Short mmCIF file of C-alpha atoms and ligand atoms in Angstrom, two decimals:
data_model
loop_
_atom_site.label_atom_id
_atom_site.label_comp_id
_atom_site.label_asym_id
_atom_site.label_seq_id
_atom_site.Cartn_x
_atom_site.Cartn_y
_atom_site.Cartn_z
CA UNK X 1 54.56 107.17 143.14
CA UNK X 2 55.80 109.57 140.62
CA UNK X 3 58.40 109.35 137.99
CA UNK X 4 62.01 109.83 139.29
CA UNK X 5 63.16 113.28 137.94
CA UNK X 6 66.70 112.95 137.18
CA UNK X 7 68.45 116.45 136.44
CA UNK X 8 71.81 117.14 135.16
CA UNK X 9 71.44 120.52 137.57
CA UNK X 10 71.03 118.15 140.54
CA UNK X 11 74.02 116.05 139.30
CA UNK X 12 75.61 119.12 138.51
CA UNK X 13 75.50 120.35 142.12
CA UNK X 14 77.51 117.34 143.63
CA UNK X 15 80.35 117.20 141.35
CA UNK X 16 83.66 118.59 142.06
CA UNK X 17 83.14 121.65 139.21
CA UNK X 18 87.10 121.99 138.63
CA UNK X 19 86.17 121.64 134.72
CA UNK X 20 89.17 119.83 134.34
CA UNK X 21 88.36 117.26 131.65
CA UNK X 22 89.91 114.49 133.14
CA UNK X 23 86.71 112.59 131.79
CA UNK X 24 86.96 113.44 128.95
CA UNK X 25 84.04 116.10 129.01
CA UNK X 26 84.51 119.79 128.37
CA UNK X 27 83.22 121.00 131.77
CA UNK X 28 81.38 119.25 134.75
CA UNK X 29 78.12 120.35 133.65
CA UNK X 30 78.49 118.28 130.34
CA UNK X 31 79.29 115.38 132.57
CA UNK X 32 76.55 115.86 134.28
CA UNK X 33 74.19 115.28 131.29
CA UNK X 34 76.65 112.81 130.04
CA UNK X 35 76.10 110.72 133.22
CA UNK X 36 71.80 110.78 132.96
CA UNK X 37 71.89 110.55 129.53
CA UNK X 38 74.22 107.10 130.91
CA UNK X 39 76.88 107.84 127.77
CA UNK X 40 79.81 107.81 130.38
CA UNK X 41 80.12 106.34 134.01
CA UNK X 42 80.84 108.35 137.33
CA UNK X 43 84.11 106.71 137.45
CA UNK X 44 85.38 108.72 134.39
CA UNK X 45 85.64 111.49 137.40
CA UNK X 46 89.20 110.84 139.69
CA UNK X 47 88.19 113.78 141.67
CA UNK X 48 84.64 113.14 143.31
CA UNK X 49 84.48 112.51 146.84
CA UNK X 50 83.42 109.25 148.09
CA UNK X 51 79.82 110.52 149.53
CA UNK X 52 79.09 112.38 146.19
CA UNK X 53 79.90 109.10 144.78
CA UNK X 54 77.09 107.69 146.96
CA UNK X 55 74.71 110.13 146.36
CA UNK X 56 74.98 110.46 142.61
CA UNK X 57 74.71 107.01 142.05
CA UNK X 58 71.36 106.76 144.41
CA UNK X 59 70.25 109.79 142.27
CA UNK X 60 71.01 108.38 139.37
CA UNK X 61 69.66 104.21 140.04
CA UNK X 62 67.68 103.42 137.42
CA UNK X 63 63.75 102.27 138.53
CA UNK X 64 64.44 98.44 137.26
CA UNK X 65 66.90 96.67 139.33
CA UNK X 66 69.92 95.30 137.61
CA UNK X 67 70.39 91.57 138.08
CA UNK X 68 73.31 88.87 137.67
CA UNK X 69 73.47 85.23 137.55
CA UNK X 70 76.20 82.54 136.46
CA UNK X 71 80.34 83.70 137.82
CA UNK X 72 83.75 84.81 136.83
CA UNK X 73 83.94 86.15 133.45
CA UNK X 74 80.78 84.78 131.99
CA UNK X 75 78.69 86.57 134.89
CA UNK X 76 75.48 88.01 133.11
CA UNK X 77 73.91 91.18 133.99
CA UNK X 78 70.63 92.50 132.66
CA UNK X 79 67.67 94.71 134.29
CA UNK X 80 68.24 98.50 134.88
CA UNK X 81 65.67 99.81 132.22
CA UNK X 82 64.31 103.36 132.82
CA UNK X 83 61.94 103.96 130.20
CA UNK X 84 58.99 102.68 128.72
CA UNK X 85 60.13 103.20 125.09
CA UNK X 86 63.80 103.38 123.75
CA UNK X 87 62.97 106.12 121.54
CA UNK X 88 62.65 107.88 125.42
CA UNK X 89 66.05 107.15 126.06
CA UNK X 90 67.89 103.55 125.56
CA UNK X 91 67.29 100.16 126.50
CA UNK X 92 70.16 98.73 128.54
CA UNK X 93 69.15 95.50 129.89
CA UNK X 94 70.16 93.17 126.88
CA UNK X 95 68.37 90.42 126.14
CA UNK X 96 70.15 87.40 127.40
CA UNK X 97 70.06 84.42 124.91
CA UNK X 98 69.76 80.90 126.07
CA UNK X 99 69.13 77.56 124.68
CA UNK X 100 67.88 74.84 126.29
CA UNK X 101 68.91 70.99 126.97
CA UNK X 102 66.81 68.49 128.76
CA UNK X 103 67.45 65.81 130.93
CA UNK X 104 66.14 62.78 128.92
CA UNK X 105 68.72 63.40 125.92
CA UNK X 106 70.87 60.35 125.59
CA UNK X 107 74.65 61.86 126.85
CA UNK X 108 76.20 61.80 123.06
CA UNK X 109 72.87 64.04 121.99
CA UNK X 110 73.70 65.75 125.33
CA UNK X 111 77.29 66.15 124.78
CA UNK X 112 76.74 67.37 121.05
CA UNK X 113 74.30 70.02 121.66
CA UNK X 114 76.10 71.95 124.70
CA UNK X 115 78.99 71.79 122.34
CA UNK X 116 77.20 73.59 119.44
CA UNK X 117 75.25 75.81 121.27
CA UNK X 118 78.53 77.06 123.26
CA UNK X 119 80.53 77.26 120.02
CA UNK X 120 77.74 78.46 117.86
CA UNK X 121 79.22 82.31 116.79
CA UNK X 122 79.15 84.78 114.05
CA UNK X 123 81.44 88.43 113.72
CA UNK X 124 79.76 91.34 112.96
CA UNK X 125 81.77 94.46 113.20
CA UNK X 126 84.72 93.11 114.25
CA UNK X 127 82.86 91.82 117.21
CA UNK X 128 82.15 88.24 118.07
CA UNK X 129 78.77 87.10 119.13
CA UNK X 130 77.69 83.57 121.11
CA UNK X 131 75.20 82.66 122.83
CA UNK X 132 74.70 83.35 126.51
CA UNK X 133 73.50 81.29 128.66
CA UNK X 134 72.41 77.23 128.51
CA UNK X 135 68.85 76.25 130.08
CA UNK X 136 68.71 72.63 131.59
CA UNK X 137 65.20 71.74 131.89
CA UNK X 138 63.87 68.45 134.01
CA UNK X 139 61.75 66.81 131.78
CA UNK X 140 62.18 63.04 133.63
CA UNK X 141 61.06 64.62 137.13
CA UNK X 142 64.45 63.07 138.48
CA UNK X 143 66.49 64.25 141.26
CA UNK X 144 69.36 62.38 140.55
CA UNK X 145 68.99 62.34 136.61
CA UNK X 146 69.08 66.42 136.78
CA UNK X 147 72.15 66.49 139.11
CA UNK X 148 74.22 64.37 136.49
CA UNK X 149 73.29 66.46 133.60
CA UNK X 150 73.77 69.34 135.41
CA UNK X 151 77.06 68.31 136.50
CA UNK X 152 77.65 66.62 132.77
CA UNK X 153 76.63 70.24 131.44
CA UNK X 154 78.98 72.50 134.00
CA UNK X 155 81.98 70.03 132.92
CA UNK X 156 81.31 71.19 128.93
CA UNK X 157 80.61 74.39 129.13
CA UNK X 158 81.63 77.69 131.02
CA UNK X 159 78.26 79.44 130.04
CA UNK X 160 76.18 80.55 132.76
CA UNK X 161 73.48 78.34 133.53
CA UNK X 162 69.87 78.11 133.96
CA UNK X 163 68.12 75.27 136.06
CA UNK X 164 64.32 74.68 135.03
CA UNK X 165 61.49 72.55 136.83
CA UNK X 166 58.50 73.38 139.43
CA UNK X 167 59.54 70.40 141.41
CA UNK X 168 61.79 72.24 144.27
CA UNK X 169 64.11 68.82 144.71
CA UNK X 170 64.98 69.04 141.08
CA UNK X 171 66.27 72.09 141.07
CA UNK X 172 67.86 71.92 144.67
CA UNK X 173 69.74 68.55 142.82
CA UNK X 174 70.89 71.19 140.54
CA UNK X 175 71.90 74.07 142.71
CA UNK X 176 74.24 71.38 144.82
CA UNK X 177 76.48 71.08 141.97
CA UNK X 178 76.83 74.86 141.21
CA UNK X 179 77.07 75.68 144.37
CA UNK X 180 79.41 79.12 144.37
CA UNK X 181 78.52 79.50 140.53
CA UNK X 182 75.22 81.48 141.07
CA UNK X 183 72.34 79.90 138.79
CA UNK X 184 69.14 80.97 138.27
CA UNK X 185 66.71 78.80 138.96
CA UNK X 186 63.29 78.61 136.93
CA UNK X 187 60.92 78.68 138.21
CA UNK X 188 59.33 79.66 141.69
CA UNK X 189 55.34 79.53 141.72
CA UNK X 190 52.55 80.42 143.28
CA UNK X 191 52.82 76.33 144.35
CA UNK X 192 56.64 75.84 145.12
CA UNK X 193 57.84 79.57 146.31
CA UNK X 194 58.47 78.55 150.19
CA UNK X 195 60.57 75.52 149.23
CA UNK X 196 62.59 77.84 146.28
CA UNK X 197 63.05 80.60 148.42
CA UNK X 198 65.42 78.17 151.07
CA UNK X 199 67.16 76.71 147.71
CA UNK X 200 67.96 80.32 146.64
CA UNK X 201 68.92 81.23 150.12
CA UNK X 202 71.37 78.65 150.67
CA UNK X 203 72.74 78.50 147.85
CA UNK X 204 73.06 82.06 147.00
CA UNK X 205 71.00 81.87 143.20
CA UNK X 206 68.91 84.27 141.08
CA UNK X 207 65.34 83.47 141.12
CA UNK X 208 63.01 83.33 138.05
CA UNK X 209 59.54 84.15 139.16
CA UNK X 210 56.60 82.40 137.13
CA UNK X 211 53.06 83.15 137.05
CA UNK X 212 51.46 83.14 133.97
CA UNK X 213 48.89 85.86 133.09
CA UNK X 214 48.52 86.94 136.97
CA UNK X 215 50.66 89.87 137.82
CA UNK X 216 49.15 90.55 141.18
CA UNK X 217 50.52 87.29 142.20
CA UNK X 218 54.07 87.40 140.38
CA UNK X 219 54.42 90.85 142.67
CA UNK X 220 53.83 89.39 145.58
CA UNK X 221 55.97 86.09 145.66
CA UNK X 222 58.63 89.33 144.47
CA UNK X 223 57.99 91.22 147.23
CA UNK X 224 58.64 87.89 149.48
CA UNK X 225 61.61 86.92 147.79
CA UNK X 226 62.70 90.64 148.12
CA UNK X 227 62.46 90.80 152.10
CA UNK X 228 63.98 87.93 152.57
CA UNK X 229 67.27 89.74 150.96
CA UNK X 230 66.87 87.90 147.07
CA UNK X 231 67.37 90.42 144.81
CA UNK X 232 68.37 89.09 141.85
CA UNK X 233 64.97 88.25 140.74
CA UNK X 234 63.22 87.54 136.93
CA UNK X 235 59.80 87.61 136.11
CA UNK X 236 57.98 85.53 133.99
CA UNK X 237 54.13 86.68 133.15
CA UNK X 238 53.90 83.46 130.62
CA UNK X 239 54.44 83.43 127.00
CA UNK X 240 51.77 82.46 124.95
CA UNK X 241 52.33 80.97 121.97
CA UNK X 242 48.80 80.86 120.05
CA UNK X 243 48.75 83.61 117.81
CA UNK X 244 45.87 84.92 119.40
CA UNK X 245 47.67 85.25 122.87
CA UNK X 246 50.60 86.96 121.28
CA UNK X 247 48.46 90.57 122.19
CA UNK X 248 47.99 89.16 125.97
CA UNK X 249 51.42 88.15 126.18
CA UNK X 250 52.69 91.77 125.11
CA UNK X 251 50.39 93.65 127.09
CA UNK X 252 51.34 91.65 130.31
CA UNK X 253 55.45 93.00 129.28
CA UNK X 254 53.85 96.41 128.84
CA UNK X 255 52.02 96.53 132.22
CA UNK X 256 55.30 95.22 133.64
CA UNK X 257 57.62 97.77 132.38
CA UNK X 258 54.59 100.53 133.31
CA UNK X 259 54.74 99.31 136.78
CA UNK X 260 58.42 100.06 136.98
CA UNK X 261 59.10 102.68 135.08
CA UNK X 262 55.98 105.11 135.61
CA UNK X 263 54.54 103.65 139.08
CA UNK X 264 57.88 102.75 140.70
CA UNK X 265 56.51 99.60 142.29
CA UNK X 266 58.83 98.16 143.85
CA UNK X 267 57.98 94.18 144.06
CA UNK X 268 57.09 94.87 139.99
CA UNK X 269 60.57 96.24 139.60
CA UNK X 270 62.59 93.69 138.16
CA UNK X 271 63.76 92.63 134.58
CA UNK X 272 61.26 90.35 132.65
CA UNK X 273 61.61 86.81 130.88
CA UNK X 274 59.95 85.32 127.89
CA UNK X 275 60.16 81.76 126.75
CA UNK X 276 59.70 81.24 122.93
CA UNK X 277 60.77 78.01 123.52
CA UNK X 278 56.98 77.20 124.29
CA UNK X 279 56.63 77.13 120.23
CA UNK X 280 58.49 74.06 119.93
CA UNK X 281 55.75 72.21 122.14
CA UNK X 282 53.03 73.84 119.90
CA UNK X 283 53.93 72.61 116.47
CA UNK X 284 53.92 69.24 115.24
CA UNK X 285 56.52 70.37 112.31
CA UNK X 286 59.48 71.57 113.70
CA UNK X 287 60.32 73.89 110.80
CA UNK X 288 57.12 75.42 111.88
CA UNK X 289 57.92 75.59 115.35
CA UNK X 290 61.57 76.84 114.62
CA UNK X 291 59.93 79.67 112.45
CA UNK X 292 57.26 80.61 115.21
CA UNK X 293 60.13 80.55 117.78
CA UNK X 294 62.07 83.32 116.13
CA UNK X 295 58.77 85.37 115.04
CA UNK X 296 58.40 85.11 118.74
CA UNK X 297 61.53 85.98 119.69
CA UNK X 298 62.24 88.88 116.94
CA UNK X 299 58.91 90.90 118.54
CA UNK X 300 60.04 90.24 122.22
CA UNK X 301 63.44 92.00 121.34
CA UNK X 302 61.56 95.03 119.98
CA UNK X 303 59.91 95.07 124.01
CA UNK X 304 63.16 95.36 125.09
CA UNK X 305 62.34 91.89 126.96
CA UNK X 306 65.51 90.82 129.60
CA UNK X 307 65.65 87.50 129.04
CA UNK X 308 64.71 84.83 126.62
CA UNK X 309 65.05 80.71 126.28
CA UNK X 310 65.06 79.52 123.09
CA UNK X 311 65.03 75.82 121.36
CA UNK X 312 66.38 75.69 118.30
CA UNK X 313 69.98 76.51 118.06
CA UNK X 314 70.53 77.24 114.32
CA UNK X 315 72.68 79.97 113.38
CA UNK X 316 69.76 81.40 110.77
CA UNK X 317 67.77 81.75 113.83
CA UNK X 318 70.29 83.23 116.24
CA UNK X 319 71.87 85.96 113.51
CA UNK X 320 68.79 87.69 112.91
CA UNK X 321 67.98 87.81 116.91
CA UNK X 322 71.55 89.24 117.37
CA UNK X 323 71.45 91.86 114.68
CA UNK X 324 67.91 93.30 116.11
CA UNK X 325 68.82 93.26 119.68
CA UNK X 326 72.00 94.92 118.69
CA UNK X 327 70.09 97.87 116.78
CA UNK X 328 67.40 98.31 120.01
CA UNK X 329 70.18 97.66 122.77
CA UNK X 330 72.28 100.42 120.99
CA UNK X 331 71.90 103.70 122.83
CA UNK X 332 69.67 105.95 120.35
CA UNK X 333 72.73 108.87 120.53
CA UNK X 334 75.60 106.58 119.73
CA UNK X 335 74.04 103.97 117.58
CA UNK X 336 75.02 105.69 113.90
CA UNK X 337 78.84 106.19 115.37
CA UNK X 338 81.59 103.76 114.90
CA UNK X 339 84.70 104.29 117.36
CA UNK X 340 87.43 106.74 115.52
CA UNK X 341 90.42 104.93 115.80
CA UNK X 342 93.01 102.99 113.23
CA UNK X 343 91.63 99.69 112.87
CA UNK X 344 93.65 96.90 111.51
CA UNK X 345 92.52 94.22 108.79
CA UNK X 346 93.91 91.14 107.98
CA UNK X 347 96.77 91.53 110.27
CA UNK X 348 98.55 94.06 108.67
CA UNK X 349 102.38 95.17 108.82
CA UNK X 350 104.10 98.64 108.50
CA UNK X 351 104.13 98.22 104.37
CA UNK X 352 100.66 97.78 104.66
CA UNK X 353 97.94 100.34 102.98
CA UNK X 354 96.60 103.10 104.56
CA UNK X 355 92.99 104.16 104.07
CA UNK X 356 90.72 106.40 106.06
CA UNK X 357 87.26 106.41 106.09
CA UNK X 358 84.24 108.44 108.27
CA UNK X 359 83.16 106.79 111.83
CA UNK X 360 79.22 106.49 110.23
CA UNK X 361 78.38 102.44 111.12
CA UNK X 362 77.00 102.25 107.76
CA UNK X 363 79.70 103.23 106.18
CA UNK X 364 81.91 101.52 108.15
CA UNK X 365 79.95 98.54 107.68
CA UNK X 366 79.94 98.37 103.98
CA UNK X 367 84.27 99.27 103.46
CA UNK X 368 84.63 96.62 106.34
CA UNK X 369 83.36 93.92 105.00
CA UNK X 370 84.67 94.22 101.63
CA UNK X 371 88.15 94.68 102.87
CA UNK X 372 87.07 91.09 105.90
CA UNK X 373 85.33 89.61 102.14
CA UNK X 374 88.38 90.09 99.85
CA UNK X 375 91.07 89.26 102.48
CA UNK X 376 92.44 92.74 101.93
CA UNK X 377 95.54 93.19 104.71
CA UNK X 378 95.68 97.02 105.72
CA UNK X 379 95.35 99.73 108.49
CA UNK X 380 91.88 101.71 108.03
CA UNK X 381 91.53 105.36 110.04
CA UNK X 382 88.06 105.71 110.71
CA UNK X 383 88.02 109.50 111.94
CA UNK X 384 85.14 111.20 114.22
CA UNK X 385 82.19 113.05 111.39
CA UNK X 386 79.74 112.95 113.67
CA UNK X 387 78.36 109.65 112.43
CA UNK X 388 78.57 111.16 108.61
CA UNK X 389 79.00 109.12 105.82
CA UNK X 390 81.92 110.52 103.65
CA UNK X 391 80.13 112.51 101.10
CA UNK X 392 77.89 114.18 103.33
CA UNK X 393 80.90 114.79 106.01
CA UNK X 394 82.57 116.53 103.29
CA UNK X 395 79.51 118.67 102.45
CA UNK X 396 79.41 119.61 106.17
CA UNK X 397 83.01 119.75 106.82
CA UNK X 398 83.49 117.39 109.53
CA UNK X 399 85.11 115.11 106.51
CA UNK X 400 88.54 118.01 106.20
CA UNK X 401 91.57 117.95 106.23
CA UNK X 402 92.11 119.41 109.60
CA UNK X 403 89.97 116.42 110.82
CA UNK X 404 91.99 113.78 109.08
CA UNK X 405 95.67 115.35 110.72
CA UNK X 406 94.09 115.04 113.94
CA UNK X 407 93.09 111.81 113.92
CA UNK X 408 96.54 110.33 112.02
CA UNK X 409 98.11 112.40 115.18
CA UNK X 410 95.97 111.27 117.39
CA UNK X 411 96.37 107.70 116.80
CA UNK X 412 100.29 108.23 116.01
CA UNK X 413 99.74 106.95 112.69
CA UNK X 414 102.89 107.45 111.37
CA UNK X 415 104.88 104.87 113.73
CA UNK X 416 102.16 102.01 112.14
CA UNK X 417 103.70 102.57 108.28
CA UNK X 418 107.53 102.71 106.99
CA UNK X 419 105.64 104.02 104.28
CA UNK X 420 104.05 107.90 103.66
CA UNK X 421 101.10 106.97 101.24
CA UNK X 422 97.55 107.98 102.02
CA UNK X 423 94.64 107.07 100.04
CA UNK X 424 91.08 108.52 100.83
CA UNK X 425 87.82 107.79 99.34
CA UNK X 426 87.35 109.43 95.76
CA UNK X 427 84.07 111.03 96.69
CA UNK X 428 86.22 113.31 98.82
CA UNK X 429 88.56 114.23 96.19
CA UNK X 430 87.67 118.18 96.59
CA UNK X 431 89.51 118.03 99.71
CA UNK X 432 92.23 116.75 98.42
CA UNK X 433 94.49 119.94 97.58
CA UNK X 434 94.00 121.10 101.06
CA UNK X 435 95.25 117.54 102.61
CA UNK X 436 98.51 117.87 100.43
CA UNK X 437 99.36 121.09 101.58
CA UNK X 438 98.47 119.84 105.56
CA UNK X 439 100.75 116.37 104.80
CA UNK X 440 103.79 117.95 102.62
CA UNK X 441 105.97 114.87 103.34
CA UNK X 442 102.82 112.53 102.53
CA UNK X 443 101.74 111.03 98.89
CA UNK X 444 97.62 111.84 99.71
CA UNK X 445 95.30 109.87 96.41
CA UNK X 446 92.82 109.28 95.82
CA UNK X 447 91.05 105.65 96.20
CA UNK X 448 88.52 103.82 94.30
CA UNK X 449 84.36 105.21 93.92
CA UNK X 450 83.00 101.63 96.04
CA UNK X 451 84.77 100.18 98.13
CA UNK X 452 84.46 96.91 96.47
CA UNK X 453 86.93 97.87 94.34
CA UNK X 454 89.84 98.77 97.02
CA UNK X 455 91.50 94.94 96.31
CA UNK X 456 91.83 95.79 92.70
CA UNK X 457 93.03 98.92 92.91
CA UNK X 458 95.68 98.10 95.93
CA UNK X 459 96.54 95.28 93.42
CA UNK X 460 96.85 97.65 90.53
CA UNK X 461 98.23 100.27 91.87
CA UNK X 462 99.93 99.85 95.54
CA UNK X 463 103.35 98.84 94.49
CA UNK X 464 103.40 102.05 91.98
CA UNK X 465 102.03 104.58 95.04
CA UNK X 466 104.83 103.19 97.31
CA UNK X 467 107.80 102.89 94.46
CA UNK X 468 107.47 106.55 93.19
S1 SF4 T 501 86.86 115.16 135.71
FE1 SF4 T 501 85.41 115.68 137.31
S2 SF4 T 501 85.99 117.75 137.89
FE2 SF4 T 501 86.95 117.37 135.95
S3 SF4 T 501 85.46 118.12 134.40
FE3 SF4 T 501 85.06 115.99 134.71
S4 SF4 T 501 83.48 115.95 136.25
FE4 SF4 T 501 84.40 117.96 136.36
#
């Protein structure tokens, strides 16, 4: 089958062409591209029709289905990839993060490790990151034993869970308990896929689909699974942890996201699971094993891989498996841009500072965590340069004071301060004079070179800048 063409001219056609700008795009056409590039949703639109609606979004479906498992607020959704590298377009499927438990764990070990895995966090950004999901895997073979962890587990935690043995009574033992909360159960085999496909059935669960190293048979218990009306299916070609099987492993993820994207095979159409977990069985030293596990698990987040279950739940491991599947997640045309807006630090009041700073992540990066790292309690307007950092915003303009006035308007700065004191970065001190004459009733100055210094200086100077 050939590649779905998808054409902002097409799109174009079917939307209401009023070039209003109710969605925040210039004209409909810009929409349009907007909408395949997938920087802005159809619903941005109040004015299209409900059958344009329709069709758009059946124009627009990406080839890999998107999935969900676990409920309510914690719901998980992952799949709709369309391209075989990001550099093509974006990944959007993020890779869901789980750790696992087992059933043989005495219940204080039990008890202990849901609690750290659901708690384990870092901020980055101003954004806080956990893990996602918890993994339950049958290791005693027991019916009963599973249901009570499961049910221990559900009572702990509110992460989305993930219910893993071959044996179907195990996991049907499981799916009892979360009946309504929508598991997904791991794994159905060449073996067990008759007896999985009633659990999932019944109880209404995603299905992970395991076959290691055999795609021809992973497609067709999918295309099974799929006409009997399960759709939110995973697929599992095996991870191999040998460092000689790494290349089969990654070719069999390649193949897979070839048979979506560029054949359009349906049955082979589905988001795909890795388990680096498989290192910790491989390694007699578990520092070994923990380091293996995240070598693994750092290259299948470059593949853009859907899912992963991982074993050791140390924050050293986790951080550095966050930060890269937040730079490949990150859509390639909005990944140097930080939101404009007027962001608040270390809750501050209306005597507070006022700084502002260009919407380039870097840049944003660095002058937010010095002001998070020295405790530093002001208001921080990050204005649009086009993902510039200051210096070369400046150069190109985007850094003026035009810009600035905008954005202070825009975000109705002046009702934040009791104040009239603005201080911008010193390597943008040539716009300076032009800023005074825009702000007449303002006090504009200049700040300090690095931002490392803005708690000195504020400490030096603040209570002259607002006294004079
Ligand atoms: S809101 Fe709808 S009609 Fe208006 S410009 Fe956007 S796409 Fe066109």
């Amino acid at each position: 089958m050939a590649e779905k063409v998808k054409s902002p001219a097409e799109v174009m056609k079917l939307l209401p062409q009023e070039d209003c700008g109710e969605c925040g795009s210039d004209s409909c056409f810009e929409f349009a591209l907007k909408l395949v590039e997938r920087t802005t949703e159809l619903e941005r639109c109040p004015k299209l029709k409900k059958a344009a609606t329709k069709k758009i979004k059946k124009m627009l479906a990406p080839p890999m289905a998107e999935i969900t498992f676990g409920s309510g607020d914690k719901m998980l959704k992952t799949g709709g990839e369309e391209v075989m590298c990001r550099e093509e377009l974006a990944f959007f499927g993020k890779t869901i993060l789980a750790y696992d438990v087992w059933d043989t764990m005495s219940e204080e070990r039990l008890v202990e490790r849901v609690q750290n895995i659901t708690g384990m966090s870092f901020v980055r950004f101003k954004e806080t990151f956990t893990v996602d999901a918890i993994a339950i895997r049958s290791v005693s073979g027991d019916p009963m034993k599973f249901k009570d962890v499961v049910k221990k587990v559900s009572d702990i935690t509110d992460l989305p869970l993930i219910l893993c043995s071959l044996d179907p009574k195990v996991l049907k033992a499981g799916a009892k308990v979360l009946k309504g909360k929508k598991p997904l159960l791991y794994a159905a085999t060449k073996d067990n896929w008759e007896k999985v496909l009633d659990i999932a059935k019944e109880f209404e669960t995603a299905v992970a689909i395991f076959s290691p190293d055999d795609l021809d048979m992973l497609g067709s218990i999918a295309a099974t699974f799929q006409r009997e009306g399960i759709g939110d299916l995973i697929l599992d070609p095996g991870t191999f942890c040998e460092p000689e099987s790494i290349t089969q492993t990654l070719s069999n993820f390649s193949l897979l996201r070839r048979a979506c994207v560029k054949a359009n095979i349906p049955e082979l159409s589905y988001p795909v699971m890795a388990v680096p977990a498989v290192a910790s069985m491989s390694f007699k030293s578990k520092k070994a094993a923990a380091h293996y596990e995240n070598y693994l698990a750092n290259i299948f987040v470059t593949k853009g891989i859907n899912l992963m279950i991982l074993h050791f739940p140390e924050i050293w491991e986790f951080m550095p498996i966050v930060y890269l599947r937040e730079g490949i997640f990150k859509h390639p045309k909005l990944e140097s841009a930080i939101d404009p807006d007027l962001y608040a630090f270390n809750e501050p009041d209306a005597d507070s500072p006022l700084m502002v700073t260009a919407n380039y992540t870097l840049t944003y990066g660095i002058v937010s965590g010095d002001l998070d790292r020295y405790r530093v309690k002001c208001w921080l307007l990050v204005i649009d340069t086009n993902a510039l950092s200051v210096d070369t915003a400046v150069g190109s303009g985007d850094f003026c004071a035009e810009n600035i006035v905008e954005h202070m308007e825009e975000f109705d700065v002046e009702s934040k301060v009791n104040h009239r004191v603005l201080i911008i970065p010193r390597v943008a001190a040539e716009i300076l004079p032009e800023l005074r004459e825009e702000l007449p009733d303002w006090k504009v100055v200049l700040g300090p070179k690095d931002s490392s210094e803005i708690a000195t200086f504020l400490t030096d100077e603040w209570k002259n800048l607002v006294a004079e």
